[in-house]
Coordinates of C-alpha atoms and ligand atoms in Angstrom, one line a residue:
M1 CA 36.3 -38.0 9.9
A2 CA 38.8 -35.4 11.2
D3 CA 41.2 -37.7 13.0
S4 CA 41.3 -40.9 14.9
F5 CA 42.8 -41.7 18.2
D6 CA 43.4 -44.7 20.5
V7 CA 41.9 -42.7 23.4
I8 CA 39.7 -39.6 23.6
V9 CA 39.2 -38.3 27.1
I10 CA 36.3 -35.9 27.6
G11 CA 37.1 -33.3 30.3
S12 CA 40.5 -32.1 31.4
G13 CA 40.2 -32.0 35.2
P14 CA 42.6 -34.0 37.3
G15 CA 40.9 -37.3 36.3
G16 CA 40.9 -36.5 32.5
Y17 CA 44.3 -34.7 32.1
V18 CA 46.1 -37.3 34.2
C19 CA 44.5 -40.2 32.3
A20 CA 45.4 -38.5 29.0
I21 CA 49.0 -38.0 29.9
R22 CA 49.4 -41.5 31.3
A23 CA 47.8 -43.0 28.2
A24 CA 50.2 -41.0 26.0
Q25 CA 53.2 -42.0 28.1
L26 CA 52.2 -45.6 27.4
G27 CA 52.3 -45.0 23.6
L28 CA 48.5 -44.6 23.0
K29 CA 47.6 -41.8 20.5
T30 CA 45.5 -39.6 22.8
A31 CA 43.3 -36.5 22.7
C32 CA 41.5 -34.6 25.5
V33 CA 38.4 -32.6 24.8
E34 CA 37.9 -29.5 27.0
R35 CA 35.5 -26.7 26.4
R36 CA 36.7 -24.3 29.1
A37 CA 39.3 -21.8 27.9
T38 CA 42.0 -23.4 30.1
L39 CA 42.8 -27.0 31.0
G40 CA 42.7 -28.4 34.5
G41 CA 39.0 -28.7 35.2
T42 CA 37.2 -27.6 38.4
C43 CA 40.2 -28.4 40.5
L44 CA 42.7 -26.0 38.9
N45 CA 40.3 -23.3 37.7
I46 CA 37.6 -23.0 40.3
G47 CA 38.3 -25.5 43.0
C48 CA 41.4 -26.9 44.8
I49 CA 44.0 -24.4 43.6
P50 CA 42.3 -21.0 43.8
S51 CA 40.8 -22.0 47.2
K52 CA 44.3 -23.0 48.5
A53 CA 45.8 -19.8 47.1
L54 CA 43.2 -17.7 49.1
L55 CA 43.6 -19.9 52.2
Q56 CA 47.3 -19.2 52.1
S57 CA 47.0 -15.5 51.6
T58 CA 44.3 -15.1 54.3
E59 CA 46.3 -17.2 56.7
N60 CA 49.3 -14.9 56.2
F61 CA 46.9 -11.9 56.8
E62 CA 45.6 -13.5 60.0
E63 CA 49.1 -14.2 61.2
A64 CA 50.2 -10.6 60.5
T65 CA 47.1 -9.1 62.2
H66 CA 46.7 -11.4 65.2
H67 CA 49.7 -13.6 65.9
F68 CA 53.0 -11.9 64.9
A69 CA 52.9 -9.9 68.1
D70 CA 53.1 -13.2 70.1
H71 CA 56.5 -13.6 68.4
G72 CA 57.6 -10.1 69.3
I73 CA 57.0 -8.9 65.8
L74 CA 55.1 -5.6 66.0
I75 CA 53.6 -4.3 62.7
E76 CA 51.3 -1.4 62.8
G77 CA 48.6 -0.6 60.2
V78 CA 48.4 -4.0 58.4
K79 CA 46.0 -3.4 55.5
L80 CA 44.2 -5.7 53.2
D81 CA 44.5 -5.2 49.4
L82 CA 41.8 -7.7 48.3
A83 CA 42.2 -6.9 44.6
K84 CA 45.9 -7.8 44.9
M85 CA 45.1 -11.0 46.8
Q86 CA 42.6 -12.0 44.1
A87 CA 45.1 -11.1 41.4
R88 CA 47.7 -13.3 43.0
K89 CA 45.2 -16.2 43.2
A90 CA 44.6 -15.7 39.4
D91 CA 48.3 -15.9 38.8
V92 CA 48.6 -19.1 40.8
V93 CA 45.7 -20.6 38.8
S94 CA 47.2 -19.4 35.5
A95 CA 50.6 -21.0 36.3
N96 CA 48.9 -24.3 37.0
V97 CA 46.6 -24.4 34.0
K98 CA 49.5 -23.4 31.7
G99 CA 51.5 -26.2 33.3
V100 CA 48.9 -28.7 32.1
E101 CA 49.0 -27.3 28.6
F102 CA 52.8 -27.7 28.6
L103 CA 52.5 -31.3 29.8
F104 CA 50.0 -32.0 27.0
K105 CA 52.5 -30.6 24.4
K106 CA 55.4 -32.5 26.1
N107 CA 53.4 -35.8 26.0
K108 CA 51.8 -35.1 22.6
V109 CA 48.3 -35.1 23.9
A110 CA 46.0 -33.3 21.4
W111 CA 43.7 -30.7 23.1
L112 CA 40.4 -30.8 21.1
K113 CA 38.9 -27.4 22.1
G114 CA 35.1 -27.4 22.5
S115 CA 32.2 -29.5 23.9
G116 CA 32.4 -33.3 23.4
R117 CA 29.4 -35.4 22.6
I118 CA 29.4 -39.1 22.1
T119 CA 27.5 -39.8 18.9
A120 CA 28.1 -43.5 18.8
P121 CA 30.5 -46.0 20.4
G122 CA 33.9 -44.9 19.0
R123 CA 32.8 -41.5 17.9
V124 CA 33.0 -38.1 19.5
D125 CA 31.7 -34.9 18.1
V126 CA 33.5 -31.7 19.2
D127 CA 31.6 -28.6 18.2
G128 CA 30.6 -30.1 14.8
T129 CA 33.8 -32.0 14.0
E130 CA 33.7 -35.8 14.4
Y131 CA 36.6 -37.8 15.7
E132 CA 37.1 -41.6 16.0
A133 CA 38.5 -43.3 19.1
K134 CA 39.0 -47.0 20.1
H135 CA 38.4 -45.9 23.7
I136 CA 36.3 -43.0 25.0
V137 CA 36.8 -41.8 28.6
I138 CA 34.1 -39.7 30.3
A139 CA 35.8 -37.4 32.8
T140 CA 33.3 -34.5 32.9
G141 CA 33.4 -34.0 36.6
S142 CA 30.8 -32.4 38.8
E143 CA 28.8 -29.2 39.5
S144 CA 27.4 -27.6 42.7
I145 CA 24.1 -28.9 43.9
A146 CA 21.4 -26.2 44.0
L147 CA 19.2 -25.7 47.1
P148 CA 15.5 -25.2 46.2
G149 CA 14.3 -21.8 47.2
V150 CA 17.8 -20.3 47.3
E151 CA 18.5 -19.0 43.8
V152 CA 22.2 -18.5 43.0
D153 CA 23.2 -15.3 41.2
E154 CA 27.0 -15.6 42.0
K155 CA 26.9 -12.2 43.6
A156 CA 24.7 -12.1 46.8
I157 CA 24.0 -15.9 46.7
V158 CA 27.0 -17.7 45.5
T159 CA 28.4 -21.2 44.9
S160 CA 32.0 -21.9 45.6
T161 CA 32.8 -20.3 42.2
G162 CA 31.4 -16.9 43.2
G163 CA 32.6 -17.4 46.8
L164 CA 36.2 -17.4 45.4
E165 CA 35.6 -14.2 43.5
L166 CA 34.1 -11.7 45.9
D167 CA 35.5 -8.2 45.4
R168 CA 34.7 -7.0 48.9
V169 CA 34.7 -8.7 52.3
P170 CA 31.0 -9.4 53.3
G171 CA 29.8 -8.0 56.6
H172 CA 28.0 -11.3 57.3
L173 CA 28.6 -14.4 55.3
V174 CA 26.2 -17.3 55.8
V175 CA 27.6 -20.6 54.6
I176 CA 25.0 -23.3 53.9
G177 CA 26.7 -26.6 54.4
G178 CA 29.3 -27.7 57.0
G179 CA 31.5 -29.8 54.6
Y180 CA 35.0 -29.0 53.6
I181 CA 34.3 -26.5 50.8
G182 CA 32.0 -24.4 53.1
L183 CA 34.4 -24.4 56.0
E184 CA 37.5 -23.6 53.8
L185 CA 35.7 -20.6 52.2
G186 CA 34.2 -19.6 55.5
S187 CA 37.7 -19.5 57.0
V188 CA 38.9 -17.4 54.1
W189 CA 36.3 -14.6 54.6
K190 CA 36.4 -14.9 58.4
R191 CA 40.1 -14.2 58.4
L192 CA 39.5 -11.1 56.3
G193 CA 37.0 -9.8 58.8
A194 CA 33.6 -11.2 57.9
E195 CA 31.2 -12.5 60.5
V196 CA 30.6 -16.1 59.4
T197 CA 27.7 -18.3 60.3
V198 CA 27.6 -21.9 59.1
V199 CA 24.2 -23.5 58.8
E200 CA 24.3 -27.3 58.6
F201 CA 21.4 -29.7 58.4
L202 CA 23.1 -32.5 60.3
D203 CA 24.1 -32.1 64.0
R204 CA 27.8 -32.2 63.1
L205 CA 30.4 -30.8 60.7
V206 CA 32.4 -32.7 58.0
P207 CA 30.0 -35.7 57.7
G208 CA 31.9 -38.9 57.0
M209 CA 35.0 -37.9 59.0
D210 CA 35.8 -39.1 62.5
A211 CA 33.2 -37.9 65.0
E212 CA 35.7 -36.9 67.7
V213 CA 37.7 -34.9 65.1
A214 CA 34.5 -33.2 64.0
R215 CA 33.7 -32.1 67.5
T216 CA 37.2 -30.8 68.1
F217 CA 37.1 -29.0 64.7
E218 CA 33.8 -27.3 65.7
R219 CA 35.3 -26.2 69.0
V220 CA 38.5 -24.9 67.4
L221 CA 36.7 -23.0 64.6
G222 CA 34.2 -21.7 67.2
K223 CA 37.2 -20.3 69.2
Q224 CA 38.3 -18.5 66.0
G225 CA 34.9 -16.8 66.0
M226 CA 33.0 -18.9 63.4
K227 CA 29.3 -19.4 64.4
F228 CA 27.4 -22.7 63.8
R229 CA 23.7 -23.4 63.5
L230 CA 23.7 -27.2 63.4
G231 CA 20.6 -29.4 63.0
T232 CA 19.1 -26.5 61.0
K233 CA 17.8 -26.3 57.4
V234 CA 17.5 -23.3 55.1
T235 CA 14.0 -23.3 53.5
G236 CA 14.1 -20.1 51.5
A237 CA 15.9 -16.9 50.6
A238 CA 14.5 -13.5 49.9
R239 CA 16.5 -10.5 48.7
D240 CA 15.9 -7.3 50.6
G241 CA 17.8 -4.3 49.5
G242 CA 21.5 -5.2 49.6
K243 CA 20.8 -8.1 52.0
V244 CA 19.6 -11.7 51.8
R245 CA 17.0 -12.8 54.3
L246 CA 17.2 -16.6 54.8
T247 CA 14.4 -18.7 56.4
L248 CA 15.8 -21.3 58.8
E249 CA 14.0 -24.2 60.4
P250 CA 15.1 -26.8 62.8
A251 CA 16.0 -30.0 60.8
K252 CA 13.6 -32.0 62.9
G253 CA 10.8 -29.6 62.4
G254 CA 9.7 -26.5 64.5
A255 CA 9.3 -22.8 64.2
A256 CA 10.9 -20.9 61.4
E257 CA 13.2 -17.9 61.9
T258 CA 15.1 -15.5 59.7
L259 CA 18.8 -14.8 59.4
E260 CA 20.1 -11.8 57.5
A261 CA 23.2 -12.1 55.4
D262 CA 25.3 -9.9 53.0
V263 CA 26.4 -12.9 51.1
V264 CA 25.2 -16.5 51.2
L265 CA 27.4 -19.4 50.1
V266 CA 25.6 -22.5 49.0
A267 CA 28.0 -25.4 49.7
I268 CA 25.7 -28.4 50.2
G269 CA 27.6 -30.8 47.9
R270 CA 28.3 -31.5 44.3
R271 CA 26.7 -33.8 41.7
A272 CA 28.0 -35.6 38.7
Y273 CA 27.9 -33.6 35.4
T274 CA 26.9 -35.4 32.2
E275 CA 24.9 -32.7 30.4
G276 CA 25.2 -32.6 26.7
L277 CA 27.3 -35.8 26.4
G278 CA 24.6 -37.6 24.6
L279 CA 24.6 -40.6 27.0
E280 CA 20.9 -41.3 26.8
G281 CA 21.2 -41.7 23.0
I282 CA 23.8 -44.4 23.2
G283 CA 22.4 -46.0 26.3
V284 CA 25.2 -45.4 28.9
G285 CA 23.7 -46.4 32.3
L286 CA 23.5 -43.9 35.2
D287 CA 22.8 -44.7 38.8
E288 CA 20.1 -43.2 41.0
R289 CA 22.2 -40.1 41.7
G290 CA 23.0 -39.4 38.0
R291 CA 26.5 -40.8 38.2
V292 CA 27.9 -42.8 35.3
E293 CA 27.8 -46.5 36.3
V294 CA 31.0 -48.4 35.8
D295 CA 32.4 -51.8 36.8
A296 CA 35.6 -52.3 38.8
H297 CA 37.7 -51.4 35.7
Y298 CA 35.8 -48.1 34.9
A299 CA 34.0 -49.7 32.0
T300 CA 30.4 -48.5 31.4
N301 CA 27.7 -50.9 30.0
V302 CA 28.6 -49.7 26.5
P303 CA 31.8 -51.4 25.2
G304 CA 34.7 -48.9 24.6
I305 CA 33.2 -46.2 26.9
Y306 CA 34.7 -45.6 30.3
A307 CA 34.3 -43.1 33.1
I308 CA 36.4 -41.8 36.0
G309 CA 36.6 -39.0 38.6
D310 CA 33.7 -37.0 40.1
V311 CA 31.3 -38.3 37.4
I312 CA 31.4 -41.8 38.9
A313 CA 30.7 -43.0 42.5
G314 CA 33.2 -42.4 45.3
P315 CA 34.7 -39.5 47.1
M316 CA 34.7 -36.3 45.0
L317 CA 38.4 -35.6 45.4
A318 CA 41.1 -34.6 42.8
H319 CA 43.6 -37.3 43.9
K320 CA 40.9 -40.0 43.7
A321 CA 40.2 -38.8 40.1
E322 CA 43.9 -38.8 39.3
E323 CA 44.4 -42.4 40.6
E324 CA 41.5 -43.6 38.5
G325 CA 42.9 -41.8 35.5
V326 CA 46.2 -43.6 35.8
A327 CA 44.6 -47.0 36.6
L328 CA 42.3 -46.7 33.5
A329 CA 45.1 -45.6 31.2
E330 CA 47.2 -48.5 32.3
R331 CA 44.4 -51.0 31.7
L332 CA 43.7 -49.5 28.2
A333 CA 47.4 -50.1 27.5
G334 CA 47.2 -53.7 28.6
Q335 CA 48.6 -53.2 32.0
A336 CA 47.1 -53.9 35.4
G337 CA 46.0 -50.5 36.9
H338 CA 44.3 -50.6 40.3
V339 CA 43.1 -48.1 42.9
N340 CA 43.0 -48.9 46.6
Y341 CA 39.8 -47.2 47.8
D342 CA 40.6 -48.1 51.4
V343 CA 43.5 -45.6 51.4
I344 CA 42.3 -42.3 50.0
P345 CA 43.1 -39.4 52.2
G346 CA 40.6 -36.5 52.8
V347 CA 41.9 -33.1 53.9
V348 CA 40.3 -29.9 55.0
Y349 CA 42.8 -27.1 54.5
T350 CA 41.6 -24.7 57.2
W351 CA 44.0 -23.9 60.1
P352 CA 44.3 -26.2 61.9
E353 CA 44.0 -28.7 59.0
V354 CA 41.9 -31.8 59.3
A355 CA 43.0 -35.0 57.6
S356 CA 41.5 -38.5 57.5
I357 CA 42.3 -41.8 56.0
G358 CA 40.8 -45.3 56.2
A359 CA 38.1 -46.4 58.6
T360 CA 36.6 -44.1 61.3
E361 CA 35.8 -45.5 64.8
D362 CA 32.1 -45.5 63.9
Q363 CA 32.7 -47.6 60.8
L364 CA 34.9 -50.1 62.7
K365 CA 32.1 -50.4 65.4
Q366 CA 29.5 -51.0 62.7
Q367 CA 31.7 -53.7 61.1
G368 CA 32.3 -55.3 64.5
V369 CA 36.1 -54.9 64.2
V370 CA 37.9 -54.9 67.6
Y371 CA 40.4 -52.1 67.5
A372 CA 42.8 -50.2 69.6
V373 CA 43.2 -46.4 69.7
G374 CA 46.4 -44.5 69.9
K375 CA 46.1 -40.7 70.4
F376 CA 48.6 -37.9 70.9
P377 CA 47.8 -34.2 71.3
F378 CA 49.8 -31.5 69.6
T379 CA 50.1 -29.7 73.0
A380 CA 52.8 -32.3 73.9
N381 CA 54.7 -31.9 70.6
G382 CA 57.7 -29.6 70.8
R383 CA 57.5 -28.3 67.2
A384 CA 53.8 -27.5 67.5
R385 CA 54.6 -25.5 70.7
A386 CA 57.4 -23.7 68.9
M387 CA 54.9 -22.9 66.1
G388 CA 52.3 -21.7 68.5
S389 CA 49.8 -24.2 66.9
T390 CA 48.9 -26.8 69.5
D391 CA 45.2 -27.4 68.8
G392 CA 44.3 -30.9 67.9
F393 CA 45.7 -34.5 68.0
V394 CA 46.7 -37.5 65.9
K395 CA 44.6 -40.6 66.3
I396 CA 45.6 -44.0 64.9
L397 CA 43.2 -47.0 64.9
A398 CA 44.8 -50.4 64.7
D399 CA 43.3 -53.9 64.6
T400 CA 43.6 -55.4 68.1
A401 CA 44.4 -58.9 66.8
T402 CA 47.0 -58.0 64.0
D403 CA 48.0 -54.4 65.0
R404 CA 47.5 -53.4 61.3
V405 CA 46.7 -49.7 60.9
L406 CA 43.0 -49.4 59.8
G407 CA 42.5 -45.7 59.9
A408 CA 44.1 -42.4 61.0
H409 CA 42.5 -39.1 61.8
I410 CA 44.4 -35.9 62.5
I411 CA 43.4 -32.4 63.4
G412 CA 46.3 -30.1 63.8
P413 CA 49.1 -28.1 62.0
D414 CA 49.9 -29.5 58.6
A415 CA 47.6 -32.5 59.1
G416 CA 47.2 -32.8 55.3
T417 CA 51.0 -33.4 55.0
L418 CA 51.3 -35.6 58.0
I419 CA 48.5 -38.0 56.8
A420 CA 50.8 -39.0 53.8
E421 CA 53.0 -41.1 56.1
L422 CA 50.0 -43.0 57.3
A423 CA 48.8 -43.5 53.8
T424 CA 52.1 -45.0 52.9
A425 CA 52.0 -47.2 56.0
M426 CA 48.5 -48.4 55.2
E427 CA 49.4 -49.0 51.6
F428 CA 52.2 -51.3 52.8
G429 CA 49.9 -53.0 55.3
A430 CA 52.0 -51.6 58.2
S431 CA 51.3 -52.3 61.9
S432 CA 51.1 -49.4 64.4
E433 CA 54.4 -50.9 65.7
D434 CA 56.0 -50.4 62.3
V435 CA 55.2 -46.7 62.5
A436 CA 56.2 -46.5 66.2
R437 CA 59.6 -48.1 65.5
T438 CA 60.4 -45.7 62.6
C439 CA 62.8 -42.9 63.5
H440 CA 61.1 -39.5 63.1
A441 CA 63.1 -36.3 63.0
H442 CA 63.1 -34.1 66.0
P443 CA 61.6 -31.6 66.5
S444 CA 59.0 -32.2 63.9
L445 CA 55.2 -32.4 63.8
S446 CA 55.6 -36.0 62.5
E447 CA 56.8 -37.0 66.0
A448 CA 53.1 -36.7 67.0
V449 CA 52.3 -39.5 64.5
K450 CA 55.0 -41.7 66.0
E451 CA 53.8 -41.0 69.5
A452 CA 50.2 -41.8 68.5
A453 CA 51.5 -45.1 67.1
L454 CA 53.3 -45.7 70.4
A455 CA 50.1 -44.8 72.2
V456 CA 48.2 -47.7 70.5
E457 CA 50.1 -50.0 72.9
G458 CA 50.0 -47.4 75.7
R459 CA 53.6 -46.5 75.5
A460 CA 53.8 -43.0 74.3
I461 CA 56.9 -41.3 75.7
H462 CA 56.0 -37.6 75.8
I463 CA 52.6 -37.7 77.5
Ligands
FAD1 C1 35.9 -24.9 45.8 C2 36.4 -26.4 45.6 C3 37.6 -26.8 46.3 C4 38.1 -28.0 46.2 N1 39.2 -28.4 46.9 C5 39.7 -29.6 46.7 C6 40.8 -30.0 47.4 O1 41.4 -29.3 48.1 N2 41.3 -31.3 47.2 C7 40.6 -32.2 46.4 O2 41.1 -33.3 46.3 N3 39.5 -31.9 45.8 C8 39.0 -30.6 45.9 N4 37.9 -30.2 45.2 C9 37.2 -31.3 44.4 C10 38.0 -31.4 43.0 O3 38.0 -30.2 42.4 C11 37.3 -32.5 42.2 O4 37.2 -33.7 42.9 C12 38.0 -32.7 40.9 O5 38.2 -31.6 40.2 C13 37.3 -33.8 40.0 O6 38.1 -34.0 38.9 P1 37.4 -34.5 37.5 O7 38.6 -34.7 36.6 O8 36.6 -35.7 37.8 O9 36.5 -33.4 37.0 P2 36.6 -31.8 36.9 O10 37.8 -31.2 37.6 O11 35.2 -31.3 37.4 O12 36.8 -31.5 35.4 C14 35.8 -31.8 34.4 C15 36.1 -31.0 33.2 O13 35.3 -31.5 32.1 C16 34.8 -30.4 31.3 N5 33.6 -30.8 30.6 C17 32.5 -31.2 31.1 N6 31.6 -31.6 30.1 C18 32.3 -31.5 29.0 C19 32.0 -31.7 27.6 N7 30.9 -32.3 27.2 N8 33.0 -31.4 26.7 C20 34.2 -30.9 27.0 N9 34.5 -30.6 28.3 C21 33.6 -30.9 29.3 C22 34.6 -29.3 32.3 O14 34.7 -28.0 31.6 C23 35.7 -29.5 33.3 O15 36.8 -28.7 33.0 C24 37.4 -29.0 45.3 C25 36.3 -28.6 44.6 C26 35.8 -27.3 44.8 C27 34.6 -26.8 44.0

């Protein structure tokens, strides 16, 4: 036996590395197994961070090419240096992954480099060396779901990983899937000059988010030039010279047609990743979608083995994984960790951004909850006008009987930052009146949140 630990976490994504750091902070001897050359998992290496780096760069490019002139700033001959943009993205990723390595050293978390396999309860093999642990945490994350008939080569037909690495702007990018990953990457390449068509099986974008927000989002992205083929399925792909010919059919059935693309991005979702962990051998239960089954305290059916993050049920989001990592570490240290699943924000980092928390109107209707709606458009917000970014609105849903905030949905500038106030409000069980009576700085985008809260009782001032 090479060494023994209180906790061995397998996977160093936001679930795993946060769990490991918190466990070490609480005095547990902790190791984290990661086989990638760098720490940070999908999120830091091929997910949240590189996509946000490219979104920022391309937003700057879009501003310089199309919007600076509105401000009286005239620049001629703006040029794209894609190689430099990609190199900057790599630097951003590198700084973040090194940051996690630093935090591991600071907190004395051992990084066991290699692939982890659970050989028995309390035992983890890492590339031939066996370690002992009182507690084993599975945090192996997720991978892109493949689409039958559309074979990924990460060059002409890519997942998000290849979609972040393109070395030239495609003439026509077809994105399969109208969720947040497809729309973010679609925006990146659209801003750099690609024609972008999004093909989505459902008749709406961002499934699970508020329907009114989704309709506005489609209209705003449409205004930016993105094209949509909703209610449409892709049934096959054939390579033809340098092109990809996709076969499309109406989702409800009907005549097939073809759509030609230079690059196809398959972004139809992600699924739990458990390959090579040896779970069958030790009898850890999976659900019908291949996710590790856990109880309310992240324990699997095998004593001493736990799971968190994308590999278990729930929204596949970095901050959800982090919260679970902290809650589990605290429980393993004898404390009372807990995650409030009713208050997990979801953000799409396009421009405008889309952010959502708590219940949607459709969910409240299904639950038979009587609710009031307060809505305020960014066209009536002074700061949004000064920014020249007035698309969208803030919508707050409050229980009619108690006025408690049950959900909030924002499409507009910096929606992903604005939603944090409503997350805090909901975590504290605030009423819409609590938000409405809170003084918000002027002129700020956050005044739109206050006005939406005032609008719940029909007393917004600025509309
Ligand atoms: C393009 C893209 C953009 C995204 N943007 C956002 C965003 O803006 N906001 C957001 O909240 N979420 C975003 N996500 C989702 C986010 O990345 C995931 O929800 C998050 O990374 C899940 O964290 P995790 O710790 O569960 O697993 P992961 O981050 O997937 O990490 C799992 C790690 O485990 C390692 N591993 C797996 N098996 C083994 C093994 N047997 N031995 C050793 N190591 C192993 C893997 O190498 C990997 O590093 C994005 C995802 C993608 C793909």
